[in-house]
mmCIF file with all atom_site columns, C-alpha atoms in Angstrom:
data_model
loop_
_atom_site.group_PDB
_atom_site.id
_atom_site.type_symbol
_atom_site.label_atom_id
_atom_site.label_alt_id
_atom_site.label_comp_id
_atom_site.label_asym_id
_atom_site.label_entity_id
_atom_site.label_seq_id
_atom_site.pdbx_PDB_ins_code
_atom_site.Cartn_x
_atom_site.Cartn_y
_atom_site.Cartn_z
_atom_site.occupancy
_atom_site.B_iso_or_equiv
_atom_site.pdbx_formal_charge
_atom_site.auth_seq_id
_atom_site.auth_comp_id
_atom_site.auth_asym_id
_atom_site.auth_atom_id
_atom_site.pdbx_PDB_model_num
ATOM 1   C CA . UNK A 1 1   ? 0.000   0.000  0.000   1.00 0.00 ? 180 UNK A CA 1
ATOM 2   C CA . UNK A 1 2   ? 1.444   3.829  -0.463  1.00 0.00 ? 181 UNK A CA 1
ATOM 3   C CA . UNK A 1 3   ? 2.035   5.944  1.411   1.00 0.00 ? 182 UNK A CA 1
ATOM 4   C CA . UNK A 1 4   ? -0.512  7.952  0.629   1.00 0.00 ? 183 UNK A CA 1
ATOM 5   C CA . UNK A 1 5   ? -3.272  5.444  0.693   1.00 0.00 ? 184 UNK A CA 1
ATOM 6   C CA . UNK A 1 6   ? -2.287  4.949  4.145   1.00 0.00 ? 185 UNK A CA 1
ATOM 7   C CA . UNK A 1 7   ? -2.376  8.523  4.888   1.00 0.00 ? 186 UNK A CA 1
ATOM 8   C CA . UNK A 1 8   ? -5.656  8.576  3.325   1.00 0.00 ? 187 UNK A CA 1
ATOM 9   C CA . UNK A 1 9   ? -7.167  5.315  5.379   1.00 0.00 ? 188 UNK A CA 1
ATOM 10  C CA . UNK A 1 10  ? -5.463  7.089  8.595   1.00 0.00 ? 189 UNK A CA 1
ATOM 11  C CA . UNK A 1 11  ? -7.178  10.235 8.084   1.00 0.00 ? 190 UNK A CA 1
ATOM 12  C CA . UNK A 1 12  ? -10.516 8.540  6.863   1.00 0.00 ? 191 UNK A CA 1
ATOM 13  C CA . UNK A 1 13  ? -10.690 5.832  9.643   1.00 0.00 ? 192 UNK A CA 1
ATOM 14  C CA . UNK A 1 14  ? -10.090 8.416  12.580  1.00 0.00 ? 193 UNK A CA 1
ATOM 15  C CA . UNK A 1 15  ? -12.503 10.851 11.655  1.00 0.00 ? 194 UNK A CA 1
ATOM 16  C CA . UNK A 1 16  ? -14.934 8.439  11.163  1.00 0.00 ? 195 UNK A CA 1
ATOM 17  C CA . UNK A 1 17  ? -13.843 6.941  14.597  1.00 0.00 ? 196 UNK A CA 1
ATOM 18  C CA . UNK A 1 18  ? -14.234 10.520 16.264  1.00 0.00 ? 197 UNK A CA 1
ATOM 19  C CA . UNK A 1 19  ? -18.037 10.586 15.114  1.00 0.00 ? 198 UNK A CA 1
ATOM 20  C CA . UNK A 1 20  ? -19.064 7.171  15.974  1.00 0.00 ? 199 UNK A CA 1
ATOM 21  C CA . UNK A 1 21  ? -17.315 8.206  19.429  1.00 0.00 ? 200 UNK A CA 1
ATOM 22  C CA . UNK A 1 22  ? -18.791 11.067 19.940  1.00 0.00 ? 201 UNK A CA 1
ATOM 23  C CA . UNK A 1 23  ? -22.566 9.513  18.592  1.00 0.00 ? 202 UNK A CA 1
ATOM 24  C CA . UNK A 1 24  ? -21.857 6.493  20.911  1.00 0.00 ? 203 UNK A CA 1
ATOM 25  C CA . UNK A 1 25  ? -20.517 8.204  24.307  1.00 0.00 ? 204 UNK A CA 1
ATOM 26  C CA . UNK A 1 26  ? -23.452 11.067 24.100  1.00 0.00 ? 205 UNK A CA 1
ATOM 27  C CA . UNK A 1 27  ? -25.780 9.373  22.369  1.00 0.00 ? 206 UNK A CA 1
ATOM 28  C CA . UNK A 1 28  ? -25.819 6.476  25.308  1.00 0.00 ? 207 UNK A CA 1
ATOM 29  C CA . UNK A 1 29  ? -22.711 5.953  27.461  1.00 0.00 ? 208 UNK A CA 1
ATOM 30  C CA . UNK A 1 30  ? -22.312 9.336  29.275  1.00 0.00 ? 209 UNK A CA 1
ATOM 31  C CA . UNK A 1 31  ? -22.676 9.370  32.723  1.00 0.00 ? 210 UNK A CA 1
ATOM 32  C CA . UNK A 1 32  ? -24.637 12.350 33.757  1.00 0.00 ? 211 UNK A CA 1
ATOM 33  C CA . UNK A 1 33  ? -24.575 15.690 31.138  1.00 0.00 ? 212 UNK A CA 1
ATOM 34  C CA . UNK A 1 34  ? -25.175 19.203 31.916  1.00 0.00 ? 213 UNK A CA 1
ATOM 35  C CA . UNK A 1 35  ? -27.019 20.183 28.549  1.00 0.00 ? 214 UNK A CA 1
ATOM 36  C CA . UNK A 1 36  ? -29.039 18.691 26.384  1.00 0.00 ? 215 UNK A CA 1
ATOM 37  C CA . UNK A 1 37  ? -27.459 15.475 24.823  1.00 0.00 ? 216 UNK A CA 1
ATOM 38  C CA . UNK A 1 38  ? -28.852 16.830 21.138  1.00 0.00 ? 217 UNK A CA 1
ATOM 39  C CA . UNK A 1 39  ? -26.809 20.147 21.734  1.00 0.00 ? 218 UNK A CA 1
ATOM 40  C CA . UNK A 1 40  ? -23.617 18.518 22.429  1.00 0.00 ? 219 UNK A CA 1
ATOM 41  C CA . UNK A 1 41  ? -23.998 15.969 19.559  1.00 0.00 ? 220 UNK A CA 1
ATOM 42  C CA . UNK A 1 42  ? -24.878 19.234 17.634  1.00 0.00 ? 221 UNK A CA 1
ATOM 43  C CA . UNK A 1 43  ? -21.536 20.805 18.853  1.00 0.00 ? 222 UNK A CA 1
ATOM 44  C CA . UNK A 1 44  ? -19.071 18.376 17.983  1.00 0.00 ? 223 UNK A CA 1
ATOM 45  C CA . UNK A 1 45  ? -20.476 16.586 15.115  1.00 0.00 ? 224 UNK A CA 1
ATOM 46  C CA . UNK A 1 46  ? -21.135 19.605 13.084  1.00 0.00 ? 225 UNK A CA 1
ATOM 47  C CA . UNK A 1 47  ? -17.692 20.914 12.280  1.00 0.00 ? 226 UNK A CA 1
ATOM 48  C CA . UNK A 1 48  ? -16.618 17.360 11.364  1.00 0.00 ? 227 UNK A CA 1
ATOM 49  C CA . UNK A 1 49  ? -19.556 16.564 8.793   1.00 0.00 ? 228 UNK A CA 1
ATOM 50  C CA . UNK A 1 50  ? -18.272 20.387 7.120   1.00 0.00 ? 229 UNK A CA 1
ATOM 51  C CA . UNK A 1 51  ? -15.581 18.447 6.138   1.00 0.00 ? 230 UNK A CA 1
ATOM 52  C CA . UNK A 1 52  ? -16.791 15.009 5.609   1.00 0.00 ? 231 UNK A CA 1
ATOM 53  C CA . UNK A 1 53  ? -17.278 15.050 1.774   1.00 0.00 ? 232 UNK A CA 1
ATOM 54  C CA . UNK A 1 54  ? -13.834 16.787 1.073   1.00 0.00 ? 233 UNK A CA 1
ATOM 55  C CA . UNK A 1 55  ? -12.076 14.194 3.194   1.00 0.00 ? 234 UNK A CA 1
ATOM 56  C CA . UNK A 1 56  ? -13.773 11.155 1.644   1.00 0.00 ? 235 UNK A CA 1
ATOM 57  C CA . UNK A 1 57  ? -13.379 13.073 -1.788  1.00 0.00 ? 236 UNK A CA 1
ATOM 58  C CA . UNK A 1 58  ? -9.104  13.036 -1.169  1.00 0.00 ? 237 UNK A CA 1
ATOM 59  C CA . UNK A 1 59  ? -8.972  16.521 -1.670  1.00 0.00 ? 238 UNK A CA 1
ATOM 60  C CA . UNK A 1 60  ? -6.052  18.053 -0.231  1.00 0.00 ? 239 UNK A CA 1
ATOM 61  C CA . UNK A 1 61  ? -7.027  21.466 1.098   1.00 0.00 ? 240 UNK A CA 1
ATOM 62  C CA . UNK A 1 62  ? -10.036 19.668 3.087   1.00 0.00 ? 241 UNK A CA 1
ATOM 63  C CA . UNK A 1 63  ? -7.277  17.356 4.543   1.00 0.00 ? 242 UNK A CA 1
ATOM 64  C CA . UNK A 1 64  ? -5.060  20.491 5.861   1.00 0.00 ? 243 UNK A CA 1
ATOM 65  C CA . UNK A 1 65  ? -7.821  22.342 7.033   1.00 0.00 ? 244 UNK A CA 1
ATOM 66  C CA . UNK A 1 66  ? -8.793  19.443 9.027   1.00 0.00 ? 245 UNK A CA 1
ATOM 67  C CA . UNK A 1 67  ? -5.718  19.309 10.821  1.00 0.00 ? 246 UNK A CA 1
ATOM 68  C CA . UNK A 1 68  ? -6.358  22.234 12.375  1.00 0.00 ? 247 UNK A CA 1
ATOM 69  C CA . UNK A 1 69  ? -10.107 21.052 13.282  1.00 0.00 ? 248 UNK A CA 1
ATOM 70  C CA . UNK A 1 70  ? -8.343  18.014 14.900  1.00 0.00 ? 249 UNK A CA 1
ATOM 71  C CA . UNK A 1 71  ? -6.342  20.696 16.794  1.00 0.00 ? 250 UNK A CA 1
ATOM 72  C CA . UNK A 1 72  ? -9.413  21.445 18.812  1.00 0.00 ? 251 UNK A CA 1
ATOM 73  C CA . UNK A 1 73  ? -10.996 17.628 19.114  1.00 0.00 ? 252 UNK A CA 1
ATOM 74  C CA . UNK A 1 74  ? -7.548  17.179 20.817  1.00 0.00 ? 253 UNK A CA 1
ATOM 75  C CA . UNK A 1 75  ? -8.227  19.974 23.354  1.00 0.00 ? 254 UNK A CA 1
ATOM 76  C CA . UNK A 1 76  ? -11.497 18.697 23.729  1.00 0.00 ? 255 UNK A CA 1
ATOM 77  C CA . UNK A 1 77  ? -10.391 15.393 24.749  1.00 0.00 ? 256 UNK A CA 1
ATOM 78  C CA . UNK A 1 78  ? -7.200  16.348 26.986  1.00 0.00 ? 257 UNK A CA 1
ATOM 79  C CA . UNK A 1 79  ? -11.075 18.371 28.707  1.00 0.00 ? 258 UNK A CA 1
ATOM 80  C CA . UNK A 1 80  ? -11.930 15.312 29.177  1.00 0.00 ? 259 UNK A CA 1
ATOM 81  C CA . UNK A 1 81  ? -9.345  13.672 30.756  1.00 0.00 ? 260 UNK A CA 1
ATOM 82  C CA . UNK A 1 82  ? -9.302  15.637 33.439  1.00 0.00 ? 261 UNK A CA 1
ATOM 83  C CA . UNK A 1 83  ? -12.869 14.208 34.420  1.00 0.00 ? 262 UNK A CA 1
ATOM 84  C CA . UNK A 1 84  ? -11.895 10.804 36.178  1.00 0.00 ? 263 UNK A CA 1
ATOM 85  C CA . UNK A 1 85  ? -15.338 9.416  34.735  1.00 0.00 ? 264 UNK A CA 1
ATOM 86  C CA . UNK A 1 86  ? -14.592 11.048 31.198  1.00 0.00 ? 265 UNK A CA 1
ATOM 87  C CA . UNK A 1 87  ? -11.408 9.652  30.815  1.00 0.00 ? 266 UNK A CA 1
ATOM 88  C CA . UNK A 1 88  ? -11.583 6.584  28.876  1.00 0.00 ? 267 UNK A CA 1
ATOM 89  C CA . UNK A 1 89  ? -13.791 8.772  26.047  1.00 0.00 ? 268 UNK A CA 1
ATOM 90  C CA . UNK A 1 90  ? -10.973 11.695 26.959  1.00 0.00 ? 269 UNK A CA 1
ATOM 91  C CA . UNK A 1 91  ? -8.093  9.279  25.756  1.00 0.00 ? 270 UNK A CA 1
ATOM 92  C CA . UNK A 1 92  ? -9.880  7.990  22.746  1.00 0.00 ? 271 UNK A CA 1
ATOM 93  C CA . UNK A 1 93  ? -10.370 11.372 21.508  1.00 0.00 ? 272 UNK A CA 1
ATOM 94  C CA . UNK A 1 94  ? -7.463  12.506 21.929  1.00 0.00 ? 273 UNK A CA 1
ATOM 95  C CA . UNK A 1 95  ? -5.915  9.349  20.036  1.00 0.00 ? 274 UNK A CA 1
ATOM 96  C CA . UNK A 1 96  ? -8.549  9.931  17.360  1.00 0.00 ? 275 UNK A CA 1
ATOM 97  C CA . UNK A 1 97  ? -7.533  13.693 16.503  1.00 0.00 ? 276 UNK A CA 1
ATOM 98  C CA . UNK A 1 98  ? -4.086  12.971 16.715  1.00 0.00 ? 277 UNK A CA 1
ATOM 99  C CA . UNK A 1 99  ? -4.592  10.540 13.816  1.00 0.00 ? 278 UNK A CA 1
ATOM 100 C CA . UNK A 1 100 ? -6.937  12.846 12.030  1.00 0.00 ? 279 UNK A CA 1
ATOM 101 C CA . UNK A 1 101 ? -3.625  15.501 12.312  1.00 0.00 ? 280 UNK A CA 1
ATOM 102 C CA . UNK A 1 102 ? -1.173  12.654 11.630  1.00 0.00 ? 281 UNK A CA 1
ATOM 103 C CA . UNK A 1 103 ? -3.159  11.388 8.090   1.00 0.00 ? 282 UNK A CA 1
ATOM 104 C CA . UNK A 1 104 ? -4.036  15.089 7.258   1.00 0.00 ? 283 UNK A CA 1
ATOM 105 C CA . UNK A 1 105 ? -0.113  15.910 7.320   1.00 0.00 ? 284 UNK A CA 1
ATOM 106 C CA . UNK A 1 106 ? 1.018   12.881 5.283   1.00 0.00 ? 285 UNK A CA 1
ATOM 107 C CA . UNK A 1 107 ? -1.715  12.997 2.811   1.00 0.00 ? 286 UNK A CA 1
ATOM 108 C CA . UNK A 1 108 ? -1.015  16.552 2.171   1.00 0.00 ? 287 UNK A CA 1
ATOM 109 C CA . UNK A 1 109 ? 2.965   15.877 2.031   1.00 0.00 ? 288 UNK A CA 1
ATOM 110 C CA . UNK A 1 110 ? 2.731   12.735 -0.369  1.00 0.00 ? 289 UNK A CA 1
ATOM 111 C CA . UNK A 1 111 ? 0.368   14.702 -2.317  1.00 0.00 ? 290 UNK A CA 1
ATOM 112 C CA . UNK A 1 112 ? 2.636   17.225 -2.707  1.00 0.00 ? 291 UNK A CA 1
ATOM 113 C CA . UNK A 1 113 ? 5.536   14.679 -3.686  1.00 0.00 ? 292 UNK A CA 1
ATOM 114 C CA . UNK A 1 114 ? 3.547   13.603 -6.399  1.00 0.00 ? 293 UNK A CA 1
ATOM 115 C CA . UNK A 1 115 ? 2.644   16.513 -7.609  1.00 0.00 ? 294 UNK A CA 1
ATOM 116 C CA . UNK A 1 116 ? 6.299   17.759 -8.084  1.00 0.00 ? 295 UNK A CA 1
ATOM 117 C CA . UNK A 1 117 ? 6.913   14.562 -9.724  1.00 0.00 ? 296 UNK A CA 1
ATOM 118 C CA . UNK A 1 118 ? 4.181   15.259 -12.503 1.00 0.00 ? 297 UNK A CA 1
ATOM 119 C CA . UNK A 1 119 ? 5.943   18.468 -13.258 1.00 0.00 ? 298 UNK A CA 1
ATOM 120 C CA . UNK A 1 120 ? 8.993   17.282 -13.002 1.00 0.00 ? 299 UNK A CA 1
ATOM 121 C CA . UNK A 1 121 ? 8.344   14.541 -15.409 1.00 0.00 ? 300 UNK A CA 1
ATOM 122 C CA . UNK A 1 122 ? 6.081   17.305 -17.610 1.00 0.00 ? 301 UNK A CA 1
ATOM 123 C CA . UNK A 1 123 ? 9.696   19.599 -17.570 1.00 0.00 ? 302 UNK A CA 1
ATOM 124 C CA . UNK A 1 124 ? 11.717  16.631 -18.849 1.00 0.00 ? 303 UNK A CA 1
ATOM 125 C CA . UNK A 1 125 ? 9.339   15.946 -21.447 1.00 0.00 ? 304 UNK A CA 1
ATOM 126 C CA . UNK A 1 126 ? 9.682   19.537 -23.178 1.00 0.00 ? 305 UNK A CA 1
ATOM 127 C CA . UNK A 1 127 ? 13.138  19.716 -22.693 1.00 0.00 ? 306 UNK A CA 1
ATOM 128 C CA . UNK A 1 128 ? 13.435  16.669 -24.695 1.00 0.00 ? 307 UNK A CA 1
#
């Protein structure tokens, strides 16, 4: 498998691992909630569905943009950490959004890579 297939399943895989999370731990497992379970769903499901198509697409902006969306899931979750009954659903978020960031970065790098290889190859070509 390349590298960037890999980057691509990485980034795919633990986005779509955030939202079943965050469906899962809201939807049924949380211990006792302040708001409304339908707000907080609403909070941090939202964002990540903005960039749902893009990401299953393979486009490369929507990758790099959602490294910096992963920046805040990984706040979110260090949150709950700090909750000793949060902080098994803490840890898995924060393991989710650092492989969001991790297969945003690569995907965007080997993208790259290829993409200077194309023109390279296209530079060759006309010199020829």
């Amino acid at each position: 498998m390349s590298s960037i297939k890999r980057a691509y399943a990485l980034s795919v895989v633990s986005m779509l691992g955030l939202l079943t999370l965050i469906i899962v731990w809201n939807g049924w497992l949380a211990p006792t909630q302040g708001v409304p379970v339908s707000f907080e769903l609403a909070i941090f499901c939202i964002p990540l569905l903005f960039f749902l198509r893009g990401t299953l697409s393979g486009k490369r902006s929507t990758h790099v943009s959602l490294m910096v969306v992963a920046f805040f899931y990984f706040m979110a979750g260090v949150w709950h950490i700090v909750e000793p009954s949060e902080r098994s659903y803490g840890i898995a978020i924060v393991v989710l959004s650092f492989g969001m960031y991790l297969g945003g970065y690569f995907y965007a790098k080997c993208h790259d890579k290829i993409a200077q290889a194309r023109l390279d190859a296209e530079a060759r070509a006309e010199s020829e």
